[in-house]
Amino acid sequence: MSTNVSWDEQGNWNATGQWGTRGSMGGKLDLAHWQTRLDELRARHHVPAASLAILVGGDVHELASGVLHRTTGVEATTDSVFQMGSIAKVYTATLIMQLADSGRLDLDAPVVDVLPEFSVADPGLTRAITTRQLLSHTSGLTCDFTYDSGRGDDCLAKYVEAAKGVALDCPPGEALSYSSIGYNVLGRIIEVLTGKVWDEALKDLLLTPLGLDHTMTLPEEALRFRAAMGHLGEPGQDPDPAPSWDLMPRSAGPYGRVIATAGDLARLARMHLAGGVAQDGTRILSEETVALMQRRVVDSPDKWSVSADGWGLGWTLYDWNGIQGYGHDGASIGQYGYLRVVPSAGVAIALLTNGGGARELYAELYRELLAELAGVTMPDAFTPPAKPPVVDFAPLVGTYRREGVIITVTERDGVGHMLYEFVDGMKDFSEPLEIELVPVTERVFAGTGVGAAFSEGYMPVIFSELLDGTGCVYIGMRCGPKVA
């Protein structure tokens, strides 16, 4: 995937893609129209507030709609900040690639060469894990290990120590399994190599050079701005404010807590689109490194949960009928973010929301925006066919386990069922979920009756195999190996 837009020496935007630089396939971007659509779709899908930023022709256009808090009625504005959840991983990956660019980090060397204290539950596999694998979610390290190591500057060091005994989802290098632990290990690598805590390194090496003055990592910093409150509720209804603004500990920063405006998120994307150069001409990454981050490392068995066709080094990769793109999704307590970038069109779109049917809003709005601005046809929503195929379910029956979750798959009268139970540190997350599996293909199923704990539509459930033939099931891009 090549980058084909850049800044010239005078700070002007150059575009060599097939589309015009002004949006609307060469026409002027109609901001009034998109404000109306944002207002309409936000209300239709019961999203309290949404902030939208559109990068086209090198310019960032920002829109906002709704209220940040349904109880206080505070209006959303373009300078309002939202929690972006896992979009934080893009920031951490960018910092890591700066260190690789400078020659201070070898992506293919064992992580223990930088962090001698790093280890995993199987000691024999510790040296097999590399930084490149952490970036591409192919290290085998799991996701749902939330550990509150306190508010101190040593929180990441304590987190990495506490994660030593957590079982791998799969052997390193064998398969994709979405990993938050891996990104916290990356955050700790950043601290060791820069001599700064992750938060400070992010500000000094990325936020300040890019002029992202509405981007931060800590709750007390967010209080300086109009901050969105997350909302929770049943699908199809107006949600209520969440019981807490943020439940994540400070140690979640590298994988899950960057707070920003949609405009600042689009400006980060603009640097990547411009081959690693900030708008003022400051070089953040080399052009080769920017391209490397967008190069596919691994295919995704789960192409539905976040529309992921594959993964690069930090980026989720998309293939829209031959038009290549990249981006990332994120979620925290009642707040959801979406970033999509189309290099051939020089277009990036960032949407931040605070509850309700956020994914439905994203899908409908982005389908229209990407079609008009970049000629992209997004895939339809994930649903089972009207006449599901008849499949042999017997080989899939069994127990699957990964950290925090036990998944029991059974067959009842020819119908597949799944019991999804939260255990370990996740045991209080939710009651066990009873899910019926509707066949889409022989290995892909649509999970029903999941409710707001996962999504408002069908949950993709994908059965696959590891290299040694061990069966596994993917839910939310997380690999759960079969244990019985």
PDB file of N, CA and C in Angstrom, residues 248-285:
ATOM      1  N   MET A 248     -11.092   2.608  33.225  1.00  0.00           N
ATOM      2  CA  MET A 248      -9.783   2.027  32.922  1.00  0.00           C
ATOM      3  C   MET A 248      -8.702   2.604  33.835  1.00  0.00           C
ATOM      4  N   PRO A 249      -7.772   1.763  34.291  1.00  0.00           N
ATOM      5  CA  PRO A 249      -6.652   2.266  35.094  1.00  0.00           C
ATOM      6  C   PRO A 249      -5.659   3.011  34.226  1.00  0.00           C
ATOM      7  N   ARG A 250      -4.731   3.721  34.842  1.00  0.00           N
ATOM      8  CA  ARG A 250      -3.722   4.448  34.080  1.00  0.00           C
ATOM      9  C   ARG A 250      -2.898   3.509  33.199  1.00  0.00           C
ATOM     10  N   SER A 251      -2.704   2.273  33.664  1.00  0.00           N
ATOM     11  CA  SER A 251      -1.898   1.333  32.903  1.00  0.00           C
ATOM     12  C   SER A 251      -2.530   0.948  31.572  1.00  0.00           C
ATOM     13  N   ALA A 252      -3.779   1.320  31.346  1.00  0.00           N
ATOM     14  CA  ALA A 252      -4.436   1.011  30.075  1.00  0.00           C
ATOM     15  C   ALA A 252      -4.029   1.972  28.958  1.00  0.00           C
ATOM     16  N   GLY A 253      -3.254   2.999  29.287  1.00  0.00           N
ATOM     17  CA  GLY A 253      -2.938   4.051  28.328  1.00  0.00           C
ATOM     18  C   GLY A 253      -2.486   3.586  26.955  1.00  0.00           C
ATOM     19  N   PRO A 254      -1.411   2.813  26.837  1.00  0.00           N
ATOM     20  CA  PRO A 254      -0.894   2.471  25.508  1.00  0.00           C
ATOM     21  C   PRO A 254      -1.859   1.679  24.639  1.00  0.00           C
ATOM     22  N   TYR A 255      -2.764   0.923  25.268  1.00  0.00           N
ATOM     23  CA  TYR A 255      -3.707   0.151  24.458  1.00  0.00           C
ATOM     24  C   TYR A 255      -5.097   0.761  24.425  1.00  0.00           C
ATOM     25  N   GLY A 256      -5.416   1.709  25.322  1.00  0.00           N
ATOM     26  CA  GLY A 256      -6.813   2.096  25.367  1.00  0.00           C
ATOM     27  C   GLY A 256      -7.182   3.457  25.876  1.00  0.00           C
ATOM     28  N   ARG A 257      -6.230   4.333  26.205  1.00  0.00           N
ATOM     29  CA  ARG A 257      -6.696   5.621  26.666  1.00  0.00           C
ATOM     30  C   ARG A 257      -5.905   6.785  26.090  1.00  0.00           C
ATOM     31  N   VAL A 258      -6.353   7.223  24.929  1.00  0.00           N
ATOM     32  CA  VAL A 258      -6.003   8.537  24.408  1.00  0.00           C
ATOM     33  C   VAL A 258      -7.316   9.279  24.225  1.00  0.00           C
ATOM     34  N   ILE A 259      -7.362  10.512  24.674  1.00  0.00           N
ATOM     35  CA  ILE A 259      -8.564  11.343  24.647  1.00  0.00           C
ATOM     36  C   ILE A 259      -8.309  12.486  23.672  1.00  0.00           C
ATOM     37  N   ALA A 260      -9.242  12.752  22.762  1.00  0.00           N
ATOM     38  CA  ALA A 260      -8.958  13.756  21.727  1.00  0.00           C
ATOM     39  C   ALA A 260     -10.235  14.240  21.074  1.00  0.00           C
ATOM     40  N   THR A 261     -10.081  15.277  20.264  1.00  0.00           N
ATOM     41  CA  THR A 261     -11.137  15.698  19.358  1.00  0.00           C
ATOM     42  C   THR A 261     -11.039  14.884  18.074  1.00  0.00           C
ATOM     43  N   ALA A 262     -12.129  14.833  17.337  1.00  0.00           N
ATOM     44  CA  ALA A 262     -12.095  14.155  16.035  1.00  0.00           C
ATOM     45  C   ALA A 262     -11.121  14.860  15.104  1.00  0.00           C
ATOM     46  N   GLY A 263     -11.042  16.182  15.209  1.00  0.00           N
ATOM     47  CA  GLY A 263     -10.121  16.930  14.367  1.00  0.00           C
ATOM     48  C   GLY A 263      -8.669  16.563  14.612  1.00  0.00           C
ATOM     49  N   ASP A 264      -8.288  16.406  15.882  1.00  0.00           N
ATOM     50  CA  ASP A 264      -6.908  16.009  16.186  1.00  0.00           C
ATOM     51  C   ASP A 264      -6.607  14.610  15.671  1.00  0.00           C
ATOM     52  N   LEU A 265      -7.591  13.716  15.755  1.00  0.00           N
ATOM     53  CA  LEU A 265      -7.389  12.364  15.223  1.00  0.00           C
ATOM     54  C   LEU A 265      -7.170  12.418  13.710  1.00  0.00           C
ATOM     55  N   ALA A 266      -7.934  13.249  13.028  1.00  0.00           N
ATOM     56  CA  ALA A 266      -7.747  13.397  11.580  1.00  0.00           C
ATOM     57  C   ALA A 266      -6.381  13.997  11.252  1.00  0.00           C
ATOM     58  N   ARG A 267      -5.882  14.862  12.112  1.00  0.00           N
ATOM     59  CA  ARG A 267      -4.556  15.468  11.871  1.00  0.00           C
ATOM     60  C   ARG A 267      -3.438  14.447  12.051  1.00  0.00           C
ATOM     61  N   LEU A 268      -3.617  13.508  12.974  1.00  0.00           N
ATOM     62  CA  LEU A 268      -2.655  12.404  13.069  1.00  0.00           C
ATOM     63  C   LEU A 268      -2.662  11.615  11.763  1.00  0.00           C
ATOM     64  N   ALA A 269      -3.847  11.315  11.250  1.00  0.00           N
ATOM     65  CA  ALA A 269      -3.959  10.587   9.985  1.00  0.00           C
ATOM     66  C   ALA A 269      -3.327  11.374   8.843  1.00  0.00           C
ATOM     67  N   ARG A 270      -3.442  12.683   8.881  1.00  0.00           N
ATOM     68  CA  ARG A 270      -2.870  13.517   7.820  1.00  0.00           C
ATOM     69  C   ARG A 270      -1.354  13.346   7.749  1.00  0.00           C
ATOM     70  N   MET A 271      -0.702  13.226   8.906  1.00  0.00           N
ATOM     71  CA  MET A 271       0.744  13.009   8.902  1.00  0.00           C
ATOM     72  C   MET A 271       1.097  11.694   8.218  1.00  0.00           C
ATOM     73  N   HIS A 272       0.323  10.645   8.503  1.00  0.00           N
ATOM     74  CA  HIS A 272       0.578   9.353   7.864  1.00  0.00           C
ATOM     75  C   HIS A 272       0.305   9.436   6.363  1.00  0.00           C
ATOM     76  N   LEU A 273      -0.745  10.129   5.967  1.00  0.00           N
ATOM     77  CA  LEU A 273      -1.034  10.295   4.549  1.00  0.00           C
ATOM     78  C   LEU A 273       0.064  11.068   3.831  1.00  0.00           C
ATOM     79  N   ALA A 274       0.692  11.979   4.549  1.00  0.00           N
ATOM     80  CA  ALA A 274       1.722  12.832   3.954  1.00  0.00           C
ATOM     81  C   ALA A 274       3.105  12.202   4.012  1.00  0.00           C
ATOM     82  N   GLY A 275       3.176  10.906   4.199  1.00  0.00           N
ATOM     83  CA  GLY A 275       4.469  10.230   4.194  1.00  0.00           C
ATOM     84  C   GLY A 275       5.307  10.500   5.415  1.00  0.00           C
ATOM     85  N   GLY A 276       4.662  10.836   6.553  1.00  0.00           N
ATOM     86  CA  GLY A 276       5.388  11.014   7.798  1.00  0.00           C
ATOM     87  C   GLY A 276       5.784  12.436   8.124  1.00  0.00           C
ATOM     88  N   VAL A 277       5.294  13.402   7.342  1.00  0.00           N
ATOM     89  CA  VAL A 277       5.669  14.801   7.547  1.00  0.00           C
ATOM     90  C   VAL A 277       4.494  15.578   8.117  1.00  0.00           C
ATOM     91  N   ALA A 278       4.754  16.376   9.167  1.00  0.00           N
ATOM     92  CA  ALA A 278       3.727  17.237   9.738  1.00  0.00           C
ATOM     93  C   ALA A 278       3.449  18.411   8.807  1.00  0.00           C
ATOM     94  N   GLN A 279       2.365  19.120   9.056  1.00  0.00           N
ATOM     95  CA  GLN A 279       1.964  20.203   8.168  1.00  0.00           C
ATOM     96  C   GLN A 279       3.001  21.317   8.120  1.00  0.00           C
ATOM     97  N   ASP A 280       3.759  21.505   9.217  1.00  0.00           N
ATOM     98  CA  ASP A 280       4.767  22.570   9.215  1.00  0.00           C
ATOM     99  C   ASP A 280       6.103  22.094   8.641  1.00  0.00           C
ATOM    100  N   GLY A 281       6.138  20.887   8.112  1.00  0.00           N
ATOM    101  CA  GLY A 281       7.352  20.366   7.500  1.00  0.00           C
ATOM    102  C   GLY A 281       8.193  19.493   8.407  1.00  0.00           C
ATOM    103  N   THR A 282       7.828  19.375   9.683  1.00  0.00           N
ATOM    104  CA  THR A 282       8.565  18.528  10.614  1.00  0.00           C
ATOM    105  C   THR A 282       8.405  17.060  10.232  1.00  0.00           C
ATOM    106  N   ARG A 283       9.507  16.347  10.106  1.00  0.00           N
ATOM    107  CA  ARG A 283       9.416  14.931   9.783  1.00  0.00           C
ATOM    108  C   ARG A 283       9.230  14.121  11.060  1.00  0.00           C
ATOM    109  N   ILE A 284       8.155  13.351  11.104  1.00  0.00           N
ATOM    110  CA  ILE A 284       7.829  12.507  12.255  1.00  0.00           C
ATOM    111  C   ILE A 284       8.289  11.073  12.012  1.00  0.00           C
ATOM    112  N   LEU A 285       8.041  10.576  10.806  1.00  0.00           N
ATOM    113  CA  LEU A 285       8.436   9.234  10.395  1.00  0.00           C
ATOM    114  C   LEU A 285       9.010   9.305   8.989  1.00  0.00           C
TER     115      LEU A 285
END
